[in-house]
Amino acid sequence: MKKKPHHPPVPDRAEKERTQRVPPPPRRARDRILVALDVQTLKEADDLVDRLHDVVGGFKIGHQLFTAHGPKAIHHIRGKSGRIFLDLKYHDIPATVAKSAREAARLGAWMMTVHAAGGREMMMRCKEAAFEYAVAHRTPPPIIVAVTVLTSLTQLELIRDLGISRNLDEQVRHLANLAQGAGLDGVVASPNEIRLIRESCGPQFVIVSPGIRPAGAEAHDQKRTAEPAQALSDGADYLVIGRPITGAPDPAAAAEAIVSEIEQQGGQPLQETRHR
Ligand code: C5P
């Protein structure tokens, strides 16, 4: 039998506005912190979520937890905390990434990542696929952000290993503009590049910043880092923080200390953050 052609649902104007508008970032500092659950077992993830769900704004599930436990990790944690940032940094041919984005939307990811280096078409198809799913199922679409240049890379590695001769800042700006042009909601970028992305991409573009280190904390493998208050006052919408919280003897106390560090140093700039 001949297969029926696939016609995506056509959204009306109200539906389009509802599904395309990215909510503004929360005002409270704590709600802008997303904790990276870079752990091996569901039990460890569970413990962290139990201790932290009242203290922070959401949780990031990355390659380690997802490779070990798959969608179970998401279902498990979604029951306890609404905001799941699925950070699988898709980078593949457009058709494959589009299908993966649809699955991420189906799993209820609140935010998800792709690599901007995957190209314009890949990003456009990814956005379309997640949007189509959201319209068809009357759910909010995931916020889709593109990774620009990993926070663990330096200028030297960019030139020597990746063969990219552009200045690192210029490369980040270029990829952020590419992602915006492809219709993505924002980017993941190191705190060092927040200002230049804000300038280049405007107030509506979501900026998610990993590589966050509170005063005196160990950098680990992160090379382009900043303190949390600085990153927020420079214009980040969300901060991704892993080891400084998850590796602390008391993760909730570590998260609370970060929140008060932000409130003391960055309270004012945070109040003044633009509203979409
Ligand atoms: O432990 P730490 O705070 O360094 O964790 C940062 C998290 O942010 C990790 O889960 C890492 O995968 C993620 N990330 C990053 N740099 C990017 C994109 C994501 O460090 N450019």
Short mmCIF file of C-alpha atoms and ligand atoms in Angstrom, two decimals:
data_model
loop_
_atom_site.label_atom_id
_atom_site.label_comp_id
_atom_site.label_asym_id
_atom_site.label_seq_id
_atom_site.Cartn_x
_atom_site.Cartn_y
_atom_site.Cartn_z
CA MET A 1 0.00 0.00 0.00
CA LYS A 2 1.20 3.50 -0.82
CA LYS A 3 2.39 5.45 2.22
CA LYS A 4 0.35 8.60 2.96
CA PRO A 5 2.42 11.82 2.65
CA HIS A 6 3.28 13.41 5.99
CA HIS A 7 1.67 16.81 6.50
CA PRO A 8 2.80 18.59 9.65
CA PRO A 9 -0.03 20.34 11.53
CA VAL A 10 -0.41 23.99 10.58
CA PRO A 11 -0.47 26.10 13.76
CA ASP A 12 -2.76 29.13 13.96
CA ARG A 13 -1.30 32.48 15.08
CA ALA A 14 -2.07 32.08 18.80
CA GLU A 15 -0.64 28.58 18.80
CA LYS A 16 2.47 29.84 17.03
CA GLU A 17 2.99 32.59 19.60
CA ARG A 18 2.44 30.21 22.48
CA THR A 19 4.90 27.65 21.22
CA GLN A 20 7.56 29.97 19.84
CA ARG A 21 7.87 32.42 22.71
CA VAL A 22 10.68 31.53 25.09
CA PRO A 23 9.70 32.44 28.65
CA PRO A 24 11.87 35.15 30.23
CA PRO A 25 14.52 33.97 32.68
CA PRO A 26 13.38 33.83 36.31
CA ARG A 27 14.21 36.83 38.49
CA ARG A 28 15.46 34.88 41.49
CA ALA A 29 19.14 33.94 41.33
CA ARG A 30 18.53 30.41 42.60
CA ASP A 31 16.06 29.67 39.80
CA ARG A 32 18.72 30.43 37.22
CA ILE A 33 21.08 27.74 38.51
CA LEU A 34 20.96 24.42 36.67
CA VAL A 35 22.91 21.66 38.37
CA ALA A 36 24.85 19.28 36.11
CA LEU A 37 24.08 15.72 37.24
CA ASP A 38 27.35 14.28 35.95
CA VAL A 39 27.07 11.08 37.97
CA GLN A 40 26.98 7.37 37.20
CA THR A 41 23.97 5.98 39.03
CA LEU A 42 20.31 6.90 39.37
CA LYS A 43 20.77 6.67 43.10
CA GLU A 44 23.46 9.37 43.07
CA ALA A 45 21.29 11.54 40.79
CA ASP A 46 18.32 10.96 43.07
CA ASP A 47 20.25 11.96 46.17
CA LEU A 48 21.38 15.19 44.53
CA VAL A 49 17.88 16.03 43.27
CA ASP A 50 16.38 15.34 46.71
CA ARG A 51 18.90 17.63 48.38
CA LEU A 52 18.79 20.37 45.76
CA HIS A 53 15.36 20.64 44.15
CA ASP A 54 14.23 23.39 46.54
CA VAL A 55 17.51 25.26 46.24
CA VAL A 56 18.09 25.51 42.46
CA GLY A 57 16.09 25.99 39.25
CA GLY A 58 16.64 22.69 37.44
CA PHE A 59 18.91 19.80 36.54
CA LYS A 60 21.07 18.98 33.58
CA ILE A 61 21.23 15.42 32.33
CA GLY A 62 24.28 14.91 30.16
CA HIS A 63 26.04 12.12 28.32
CA GLN A 64 27.12 10.14 31.35
CA LEU A 65 23.75 9.68 33.04
CA PHE A 66 21.86 9.36 29.75
CA THR A 67 24.28 6.80 28.33
CA ALA A 68 24.02 4.76 31.50
CA HIS A 69 20.26 4.93 32.03
CA GLY A 70 18.57 6.44 28.96
CA PRO A 71 15.10 8.02 29.21
CA LYS A 72 14.64 6.39 32.62
CA ALA A 73 16.94 9.06 34.03
CA ILE A 74 14.63 11.76 32.71
CA HIS A 75 11.37 10.18 33.85
CA HIS A 76 12.88 9.56 37.24
CA ILE A 77 14.03 13.12 37.80
CA ARG A 78 11.09 14.86 36.10
CA GLY A 79 8.82 13.48 38.77
CA LYS A 80 10.80 15.45 41.35
CA SER A 81 11.83 18.56 39.46
CA GLY A 82 10.08 20.00 36.43
CA ARG A 83 12.99 21.51 34.57
CA ILE A 84 15.19 19.01 32.78
CA PHE A 85 17.98 20.32 30.61
CA LEU A 86 18.87 17.46 28.28
CA ASP A 87 22.45 18.22 27.28
CA LEU A 88 23.27 15.66 24.60
CA LYS A 89 24.90 18.19 22.25
CA TYR A 90 23.57 16.66 19.04
CA HIS A 91 25.95 16.93 16.07
CA ASP A 92 24.96 14.75 13.12
CA ILE A 93 23.25 15.00 9.73
CA PRO A 94 20.09 17.15 9.76
CA ALA A 95 17.61 14.27 9.44
CA THR A 96 19.10 12.36 12.37
CA VAL A 97 19.25 15.41 14.60
CA ALA A 98 15.68 16.39 13.70
CA LYS A 99 14.42 12.94 14.74
CA SER A 100 16.42 13.11 17.96
CA ALA A 101 15.01 16.57 18.75
CA ARG A 102 11.51 15.19 18.34
CA GLU A 103 12.34 12.43 20.82
CA ALA A 104 13.77 14.96 23.26
CA ALA A 105 10.53 16.95 23.01
CA ARG A 106 8.55 13.75 23.55
CA LEU A 107 10.58 13.01 26.68
CA GLY A 108 9.57 16.40 28.05
CA ALA A 109 12.98 18.09 27.97
CA TRP A 110 12.60 21.73 29.01
CA MET A 111 15.89 22.67 27.34
CA MET A 112 18.19 20.80 24.97
CA THR A 113 21.48 21.31 23.12
CA VAL A 114 22.94 20.86 19.65
CA HIS A 115 26.38 21.84 18.35
CA ALA A 116 26.28 25.02 16.26
CA ALA A 117 29.14 23.48 14.27
CA GLY A 118 26.57 21.02 12.86
CA GLY A 119 25.48 23.83 10.55
CA ARG A 120 22.47 25.95 9.70
CA GLU A 121 20.32 23.24 8.15
CA MET A 122 20.87 20.87 11.06
CA MET A 123 19.78 23.54 13.53
CA MET A 124 16.76 24.59 11.45
CA ARG A 125 15.52 21.04 11.09
CA CYS A 126 16.02 20.42 14.78
CA LYS A 127 13.94 23.46 15.72
CA GLU A 128 11.22 22.56 13.23
CA ALA A 129 10.95 18.99 14.46
CA ALA A 130 10.65 19.99 18.13
CA PHE A 131 8.16 22.71 17.23
CA GLU A 132 6.01 20.34 15.18
CA TYR A 133 5.90 17.90 18.06
CA ALA A 134 4.90 20.66 20.48
CA VAL A 135 2.11 21.91 18.24
CA ALA A 136 0.76 18.43 17.60
CA HIS A 137 0.76 17.53 21.29
CA ARG A 138 -0.05 20.93 22.78
CA THR A 139 3.03 20.95 24.95
CA PRO A 140 5.63 23.70 25.33
CA PRO A 141 8.55 23.05 22.96
CA PRO A 142 12.01 22.60 24.46
CA ILE A 143 14.22 25.68 24.51
CA ILE A 144 16.93 24.75 22.00
CA VAL A 145 20.38 26.19 22.54
CA ALA A 146 23.52 25.67 20.49
CA VAL A 147 26.96 24.96 21.89
CA THR A 148 29.41 27.46 20.41
CA VAL A 149 32.98 26.64 21.51
CA LEU A 150 33.32 24.26 24.47
CA THR A 151 34.40 25.97 27.68
CA SER A 152 37.23 23.46 28.00
CA LEU A 153 38.91 24.67 24.77
CA THR A 154 41.51 27.42 24.51
CA GLN A 155 42.55 29.69 21.64
CA LEU A 156 45.66 27.53 21.13
CA GLU A 157 43.61 24.33 20.80
CA LEU A 158 41.21 26.04 18.41
CA ILE A 159 44.07 26.87 16.04
CA ARG A 160 46.42 23.96 16.60
CA ASP A 161 43.97 21.06 16.94
CA LEU A 162 40.80 22.17 15.17
CA GLY A 163 42.46 24.22 12.45
CA ILE A 164 40.22 27.24 13.06
CA SER A 165 42.30 30.35 12.57
CA ARG A 166 39.68 32.82 13.79
CA ASN A 167 40.08 34.49 17.12
CA LEU A 168 38.11 32.50 19.75
CA ASP A 169 35.74 35.41 20.49
CA GLU A 170 35.07 35.85 16.81
CA GLN A 171 34.39 32.14 16.38
CA VAL A 172 31.89 32.24 19.27
CA ARG A 173 30.18 35.32 17.82
CA HIS A 174 30.07 33.72 14.39
CA LEU A 175 28.47 30.50 15.71
CA ALA A 176 26.01 32.43 17.92
CA ASN A 177 24.88 34.46 14.90
CA LEU A 178 24.58 31.27 12.86
CA ALA A 179 22.42 29.67 15.57
CA GLN A 180 20.22 32.75 15.80
CA GLY A 181 19.85 32.90 12.03
CA ALA A 182 18.79 29.25 12.04
CA GLY A 183 15.99 30.11 14.48
CA LEU A 184 17.44 28.58 17.65
CA ASP A 185 16.49 30.09 21.00
CA GLY A 186 20.00 30.71 22.27
CA VAL A 187 23.47 29.39 22.92
CA VAL A 188 25.68 27.75 25.49
CA ALA A 189 28.83 29.79 25.90
CA SER A 190 31.62 30.42 28.35
CA PRO A 191 31.19 33.34 30.76
CA ASN A 192 33.97 35.18 28.92
CA GLU A 193 31.79 35.53 25.85
CA ILE A 194 28.44 36.48 27.40
CA ARG A 195 28.80 40.21 26.76
CA LEU A 196 29.79 39.86 23.17
CA ILE A 197 26.90 37.47 22.47
CA ARG A 198 24.42 39.80 24.19
CA GLU A 199 25.68 42.70 22.10
CA SER A 200 25.54 40.71 18.91
CA CYS A 201 22.31 38.73 19.40
CA GLY A 202 20.16 41.06 21.50
CA PRO A 203 18.13 40.72 24.71
CA GLN A 204 15.77 37.92 23.67
CA PHE A 205 18.48 35.39 22.90
CA VAL A 206 18.96 32.83 25.69
CA ILE A 207 22.51 32.52 27.05
CA VAL A 208 23.38 29.50 29.16
CA SER A 209 26.78 29.57 30.79
CA PRO A 210 28.79 26.64 32.12
CA GLY A 211 32.36 27.05 33.36
CA ILE A 212 31.07 28.77 36.50
CA ARG A 213 33.37 28.78 39.48
CA PRO A 214 32.60 30.49 42.80
CA ALA A 215 35.45 32.52 44.34
CA GLY A 216 38.37 30.23 45.23
CA ALA A 217 36.87 27.05 43.67
CA GLU A 218 38.95 24.60 41.66
CA ALA A 219 38.70 25.06 37.84
CA HIS A 220 39.10 21.29 37.03
CA ASP A 221 39.20 20.95 33.22
CA GLN A 222 37.40 24.25 32.58
CA LYS A 223 39.61 26.92 31.04
CA ARG A 224 37.33 29.90 30.39
CA THR A 225 35.60 30.42 33.73
CA ALA A 226 34.00 33.20 35.81
CA GLU A 227 32.27 33.70 39.12
CA PRO A 228 28.48 33.27 39.18
CA ALA A 229 27.55 36.89 39.98
CA GLN A 230 29.80 38.14 37.21
CA ALA A 231 28.26 35.80 34.64
CA LEU A 232 24.73 36.94 35.56
CA SER A 233 25.56 40.62 35.56
CA ASP A 234 27.23 40.18 32.17
CA GLY A 235 23.87 38.94 30.86
CA ALA A 236 23.66 35.14 31.28
CA ASP A 237 20.12 33.79 31.66
CA TYR A 238 21.10 30.48 33.23
CA LEU A 239 24.23 29.13 34.90
CA VAL A 240 25.20 25.47 34.61
CA ILE A 241 27.12 24.41 37.69
CA GLY A 242 28.40 20.90 38.30
CA ARG A 243 31.35 19.96 40.45
CA PRO A 244 31.43 23.05 42.70
CA ILE A 245 28.00 21.87 43.95
CA THR A 246 27.85 18.12 43.30
CA GLY A 247 31.40 17.50 44.55
CA ALA A 248 30.89 19.43 47.80
CA PRO A 249 30.47 17.52 51.06
CA ASP A 250 27.10 19.27 51.48
CA PRO A 251 25.73 20.10 48.00
CA ALA A 252 22.72 22.07 49.30
CA ALA A 253 24.98 24.24 51.47
CA ALA A 254 27.33 24.78 48.50
CA ALA A 255 24.39 25.83 46.31
CA GLU A 256 23.03 28.14 49.02
CA ALA A 257 26.49 29.72 49.37
CA ILE A 258 26.52 30.39 45.62
CA VAL A 259 23.05 31.93 45.78
CA SER A 260 24.09 34.26 48.60
CA GLU A 261 27.34 35.11 46.80
CA ILE A 262 25.19 36.16 43.80
CA GLU A 263 22.70 38.06 45.94
CA GLN A 264 25.45 39.95 47.74
CA GLN A 265 27.52 40.82 44.70
CA GLY A 266 25.08 40.65 41.85
CA GLY A 267 21.66 41.37 43.36
CA GLN A 268 21.30 44.72 41.70
CA PRO A 269 22.32 43.74 38.15
CA LEU A 270 20.03 40.71 38.40
CA GLN A 271 17.05 42.92 39.29
CA GLU A 272 17.80 45.02 36.25
CA THR A 273 18.03 42.12 33.83
CA ARG A 274 15.88 42.74 30.80
CA HIS A 275 12.43 41.26 30.60
CA ARG A 276 11.22 39.76 27.46
O1 C5P B 1 31.45 20.46 36.79
P1 C5P B 1 31.30 21.66 35.90
O2 C5P B 1 30.68 22.86 36.61
O3 C5P B 1 32.55 22.02 35.16
O4 C5P B 1 30.20 21.18 34.84
C1 C5P B 1 29.90 21.91 33.70
C2 C5P B 1 28.87 21.16 32.89
O5 C5P B 1 28.55 21.95 31.75
C3 C5P B 1 29.31 19.81 32.37
O6 C5P B 1 28.19 18.94 32.50
C4 C5P B 1 29.62 20.02 30.91
O7 C5P B 1 29.26 18.92 30.11
C5 C5P B 1 28.72 21.21 30.56
N1 C5P B 1 29.21 22.05 29.46
C6 C5P B 1 30.42 22.71 29.49
N2 C5P B 1 30.82 23.48 28.43
C7 C5P B 1 30.03 23.63 27.37
C8 C5P B 1 28.79 22.98 27.33
C9 C5P B 1 28.40 22.21 28.42
O8 C5P B 1 31.14 22.60 30.48
N3 C5P B 1 30.38 24.42 26.36
#
